[in-house]
Short mmCIF file of C-alpha atoms in Angstrom, two decimals:
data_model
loop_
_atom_site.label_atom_id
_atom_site.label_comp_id
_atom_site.label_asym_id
_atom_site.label_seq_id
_atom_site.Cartn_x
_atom_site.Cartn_y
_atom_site.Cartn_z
CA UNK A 1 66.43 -14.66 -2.91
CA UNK A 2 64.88 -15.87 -6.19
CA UNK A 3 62.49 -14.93 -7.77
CA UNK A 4 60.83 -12.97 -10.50
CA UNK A 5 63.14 -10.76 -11.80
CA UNK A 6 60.44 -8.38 -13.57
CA UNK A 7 59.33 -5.59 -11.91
CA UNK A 8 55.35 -6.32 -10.01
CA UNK A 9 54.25 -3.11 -11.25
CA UNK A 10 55.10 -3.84 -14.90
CA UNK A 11 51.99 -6.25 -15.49
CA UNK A 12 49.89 -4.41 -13.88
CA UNK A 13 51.00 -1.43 -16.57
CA UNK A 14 50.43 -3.88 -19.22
CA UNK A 15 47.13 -4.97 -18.46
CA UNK A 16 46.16 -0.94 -18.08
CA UNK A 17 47.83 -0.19 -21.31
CA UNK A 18 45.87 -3.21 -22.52
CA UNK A 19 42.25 -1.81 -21.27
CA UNK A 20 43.05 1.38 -23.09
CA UNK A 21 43.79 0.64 -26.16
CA UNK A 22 40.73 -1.94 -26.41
CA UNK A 23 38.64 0.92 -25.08
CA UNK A 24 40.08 3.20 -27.52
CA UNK A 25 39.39 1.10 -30.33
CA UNK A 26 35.82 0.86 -28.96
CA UNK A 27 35.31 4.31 -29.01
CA UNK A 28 36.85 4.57 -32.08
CA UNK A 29 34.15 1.52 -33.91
CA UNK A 30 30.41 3.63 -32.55
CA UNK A 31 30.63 2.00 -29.38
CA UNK A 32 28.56 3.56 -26.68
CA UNK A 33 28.55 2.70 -22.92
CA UNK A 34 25.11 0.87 -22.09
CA UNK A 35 22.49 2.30 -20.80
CA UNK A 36 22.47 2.39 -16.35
CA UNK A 37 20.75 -0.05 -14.53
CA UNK A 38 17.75 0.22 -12.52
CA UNK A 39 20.00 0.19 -9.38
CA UNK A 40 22.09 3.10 -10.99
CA UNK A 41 19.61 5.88 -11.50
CA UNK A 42 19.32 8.06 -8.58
CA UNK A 43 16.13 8.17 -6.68
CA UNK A 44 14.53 11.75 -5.87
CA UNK A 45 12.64 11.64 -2.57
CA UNK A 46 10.23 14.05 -1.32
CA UNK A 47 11.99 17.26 -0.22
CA UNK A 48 15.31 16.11 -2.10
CA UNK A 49 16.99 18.12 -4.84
CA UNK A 50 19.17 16.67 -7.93
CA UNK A 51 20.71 18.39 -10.76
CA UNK A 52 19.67 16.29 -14.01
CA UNK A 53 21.10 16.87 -17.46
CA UNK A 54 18.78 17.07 -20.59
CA UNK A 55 20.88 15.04 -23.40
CA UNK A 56 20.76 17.53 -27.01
CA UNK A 57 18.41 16.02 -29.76
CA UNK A 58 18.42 18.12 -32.93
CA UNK A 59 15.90 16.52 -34.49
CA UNK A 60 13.04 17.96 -31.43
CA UNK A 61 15.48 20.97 -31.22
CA UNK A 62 16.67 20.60 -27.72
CA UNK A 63 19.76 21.75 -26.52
CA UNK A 64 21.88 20.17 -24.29
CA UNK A 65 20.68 21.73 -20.23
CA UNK A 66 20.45 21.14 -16.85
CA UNK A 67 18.23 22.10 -13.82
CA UNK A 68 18.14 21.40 -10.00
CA UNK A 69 15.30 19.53 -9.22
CA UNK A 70 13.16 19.40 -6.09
CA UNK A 71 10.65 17.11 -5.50
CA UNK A 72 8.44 19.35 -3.39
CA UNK A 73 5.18 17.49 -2.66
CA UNK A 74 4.23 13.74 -3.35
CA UNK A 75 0.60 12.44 -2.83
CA UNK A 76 -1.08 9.20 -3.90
CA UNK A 77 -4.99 9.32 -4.56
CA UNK A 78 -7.28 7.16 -6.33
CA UNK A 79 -9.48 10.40 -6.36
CA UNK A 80 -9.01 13.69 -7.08
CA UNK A 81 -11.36 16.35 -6.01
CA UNK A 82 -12.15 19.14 -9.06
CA UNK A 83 -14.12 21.22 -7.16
CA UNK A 84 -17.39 22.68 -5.49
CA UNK A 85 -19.95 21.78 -8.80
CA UNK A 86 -17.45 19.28 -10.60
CA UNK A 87 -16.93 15.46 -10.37
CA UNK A 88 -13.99 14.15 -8.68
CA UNK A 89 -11.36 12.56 -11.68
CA UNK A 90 -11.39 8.92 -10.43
CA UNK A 91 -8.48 6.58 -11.17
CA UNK A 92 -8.81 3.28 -13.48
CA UNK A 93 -9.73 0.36 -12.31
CA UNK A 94 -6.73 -1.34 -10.92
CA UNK A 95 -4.70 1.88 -10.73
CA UNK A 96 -3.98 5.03 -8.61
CA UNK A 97 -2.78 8.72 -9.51
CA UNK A 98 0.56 9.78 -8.27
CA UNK A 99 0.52 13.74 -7.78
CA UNK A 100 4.04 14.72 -7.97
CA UNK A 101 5.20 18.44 -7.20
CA UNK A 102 7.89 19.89 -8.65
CA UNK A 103 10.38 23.21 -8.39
CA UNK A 104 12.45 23.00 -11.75
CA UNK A 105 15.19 25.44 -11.67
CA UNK A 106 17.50 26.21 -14.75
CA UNK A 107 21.00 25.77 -14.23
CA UNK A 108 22.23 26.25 -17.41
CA UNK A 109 22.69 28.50 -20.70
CA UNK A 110 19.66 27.17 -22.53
CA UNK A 111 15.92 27.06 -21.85
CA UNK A 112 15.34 23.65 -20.14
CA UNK A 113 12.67 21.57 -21.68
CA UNK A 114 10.46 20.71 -18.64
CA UNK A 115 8.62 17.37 -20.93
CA UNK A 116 11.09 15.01 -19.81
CA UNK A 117 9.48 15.90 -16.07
CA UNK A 118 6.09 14.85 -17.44
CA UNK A 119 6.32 11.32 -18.39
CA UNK A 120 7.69 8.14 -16.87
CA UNK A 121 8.57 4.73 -16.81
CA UNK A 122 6.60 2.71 -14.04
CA UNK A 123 8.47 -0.64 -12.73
CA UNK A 124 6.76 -2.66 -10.14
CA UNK A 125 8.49 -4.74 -6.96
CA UNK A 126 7.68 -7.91 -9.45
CA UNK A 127 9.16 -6.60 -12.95
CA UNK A 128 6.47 -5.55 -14.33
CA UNK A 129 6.43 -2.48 -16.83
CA UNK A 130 4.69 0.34 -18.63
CA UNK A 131 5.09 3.86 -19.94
CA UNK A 132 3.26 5.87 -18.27
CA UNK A 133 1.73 9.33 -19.87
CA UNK A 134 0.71 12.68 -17.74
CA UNK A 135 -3.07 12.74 -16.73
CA UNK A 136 -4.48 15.91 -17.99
CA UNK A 137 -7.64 15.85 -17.05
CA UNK A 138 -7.52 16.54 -13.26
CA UNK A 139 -5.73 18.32 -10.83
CA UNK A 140 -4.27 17.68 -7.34
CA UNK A 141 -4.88 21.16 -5.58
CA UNK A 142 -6.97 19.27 -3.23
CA UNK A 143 -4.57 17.66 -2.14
CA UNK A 144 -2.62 20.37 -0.56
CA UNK A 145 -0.22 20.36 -4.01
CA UNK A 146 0.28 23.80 -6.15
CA UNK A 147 -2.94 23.88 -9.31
CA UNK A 148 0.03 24.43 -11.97
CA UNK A 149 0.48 21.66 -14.23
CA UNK A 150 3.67 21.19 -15.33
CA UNK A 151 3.20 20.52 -19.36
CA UNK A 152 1.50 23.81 -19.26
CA UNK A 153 3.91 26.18 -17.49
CA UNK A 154 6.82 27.49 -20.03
CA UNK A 155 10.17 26.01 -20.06
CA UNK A 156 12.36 28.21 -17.54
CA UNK A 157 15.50 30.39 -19.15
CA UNK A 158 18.58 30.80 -17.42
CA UNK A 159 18.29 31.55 -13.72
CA UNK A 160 14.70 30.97 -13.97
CA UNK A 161 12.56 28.68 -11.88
CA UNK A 162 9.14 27.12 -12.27
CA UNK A 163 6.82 25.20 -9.77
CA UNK A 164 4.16 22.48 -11.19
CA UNK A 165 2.32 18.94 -10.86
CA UNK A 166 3.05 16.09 -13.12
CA UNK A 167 -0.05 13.64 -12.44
CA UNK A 168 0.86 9.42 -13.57
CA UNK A 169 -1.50 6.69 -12.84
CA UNK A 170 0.10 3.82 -12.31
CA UNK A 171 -0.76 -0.28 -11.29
CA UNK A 172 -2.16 0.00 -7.11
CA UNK A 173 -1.74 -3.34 -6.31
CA UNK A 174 1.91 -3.11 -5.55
CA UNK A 175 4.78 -0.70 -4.56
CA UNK A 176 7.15 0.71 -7.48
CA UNK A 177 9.37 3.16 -8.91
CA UNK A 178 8.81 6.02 -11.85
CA UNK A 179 11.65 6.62 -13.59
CA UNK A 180 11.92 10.07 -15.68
CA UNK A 181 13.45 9.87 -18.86
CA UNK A 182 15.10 12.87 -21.29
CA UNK A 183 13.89 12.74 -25.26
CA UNK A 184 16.86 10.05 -26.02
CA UNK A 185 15.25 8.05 -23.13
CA UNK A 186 18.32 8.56 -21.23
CA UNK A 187 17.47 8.18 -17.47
CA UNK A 188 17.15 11.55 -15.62
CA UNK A 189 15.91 9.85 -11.77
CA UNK A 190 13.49 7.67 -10.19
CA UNK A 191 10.97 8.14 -7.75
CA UNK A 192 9.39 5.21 -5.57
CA UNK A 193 5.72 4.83 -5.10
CA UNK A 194 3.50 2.56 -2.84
CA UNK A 195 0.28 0.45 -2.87
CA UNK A 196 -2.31 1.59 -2.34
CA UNK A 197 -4.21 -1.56 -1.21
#
């Protein structure tokens, strides 16, 4: 029978040996994998817990950490009720708050730094974008969720745990997604959001 007397397997080994070394050398210039895609980042749905990993930044003085996170409670209002004797906190024109109830529990050696639960990306069905910053101003107890905000609890220690609302307005003419972010604006999870039209 003729044919190729080189082994099949030896190409193969080659073109591996190949992908190494030019990953090597790669590594070895700065390179630095890119960043995931949308479709990559895990979504976090109501009820759900993930583990997500806080990237280290010396210059803010964070240390590297991780927590499981549960997404306990999710509402969508374009009114928020403040009380007996106080006016409701209405949304913007255009826009609706998204009351988002969280258990953060530390799984790691360091304090975990609870900000990167408190801001978002917002990216519509249709592309469109914005940074989105926590509302401070109201609360969503009235809407069944715990009165705890969560930039104003402290960051749990070791084995600790802490419950608390981030509040985002975002665009209400169209469904979307909110993806958290650490300090290095490395992606931590994403969580979906509807119109509310």
């Amino acid at each position: 029978m003729g044919g190729n007397p080189r082994r099949p397997h030896a190409a193969v080994r080659l073109a591996t040996i190949g992908v190494a070394v030019a990953t090597g050398a790669a590594l070895l210039s700065g390179w630095t994998a890119p960043s995931p895609s949308e479709d990559d980042v895990r979504t976090l749905k109501k009820g759900q817990t993930l583990t997500v990993a806080i990237s280290p930044n010396d210059l803010f003085d964070i240390p590297a950490s991780s927590a499981e996170v549960t997404l306990t409670d999710l509402k969508q209002a374009d009114r928020l009720p403040q009380g007996e004797h106080l006016s409701p906190e209405v949304a913007e024109r255009g826009k609706t708050f998204v009351c988002l109830e969280f258990k953060v529990k530390n799984a790691s050696t360091e304090e975990f730094d609870t900000a990167s639960l408190t801001r978002a990306r917002w990216t519509g069905e249709d592309g469109e974008t914005t940074k989105v910053d926590p509302e401070t101003a109201g609360n969503c107890a009235a809407l069944g969720l715990v009165e705890e905000n969560l930039l104003t609890e402290p960051d749990p220690r070791p084995g600790e745990f802490v419950r608390g609302v981030t509040i985002l307005e975002v665009p209400d003419d169209q469904a979307g997604a909110l993806e958290f972010y650490d300090a290095l604006e490395h992606p931590l999870f994403k969580v979906k959001t509807t119109t509310s039209r």
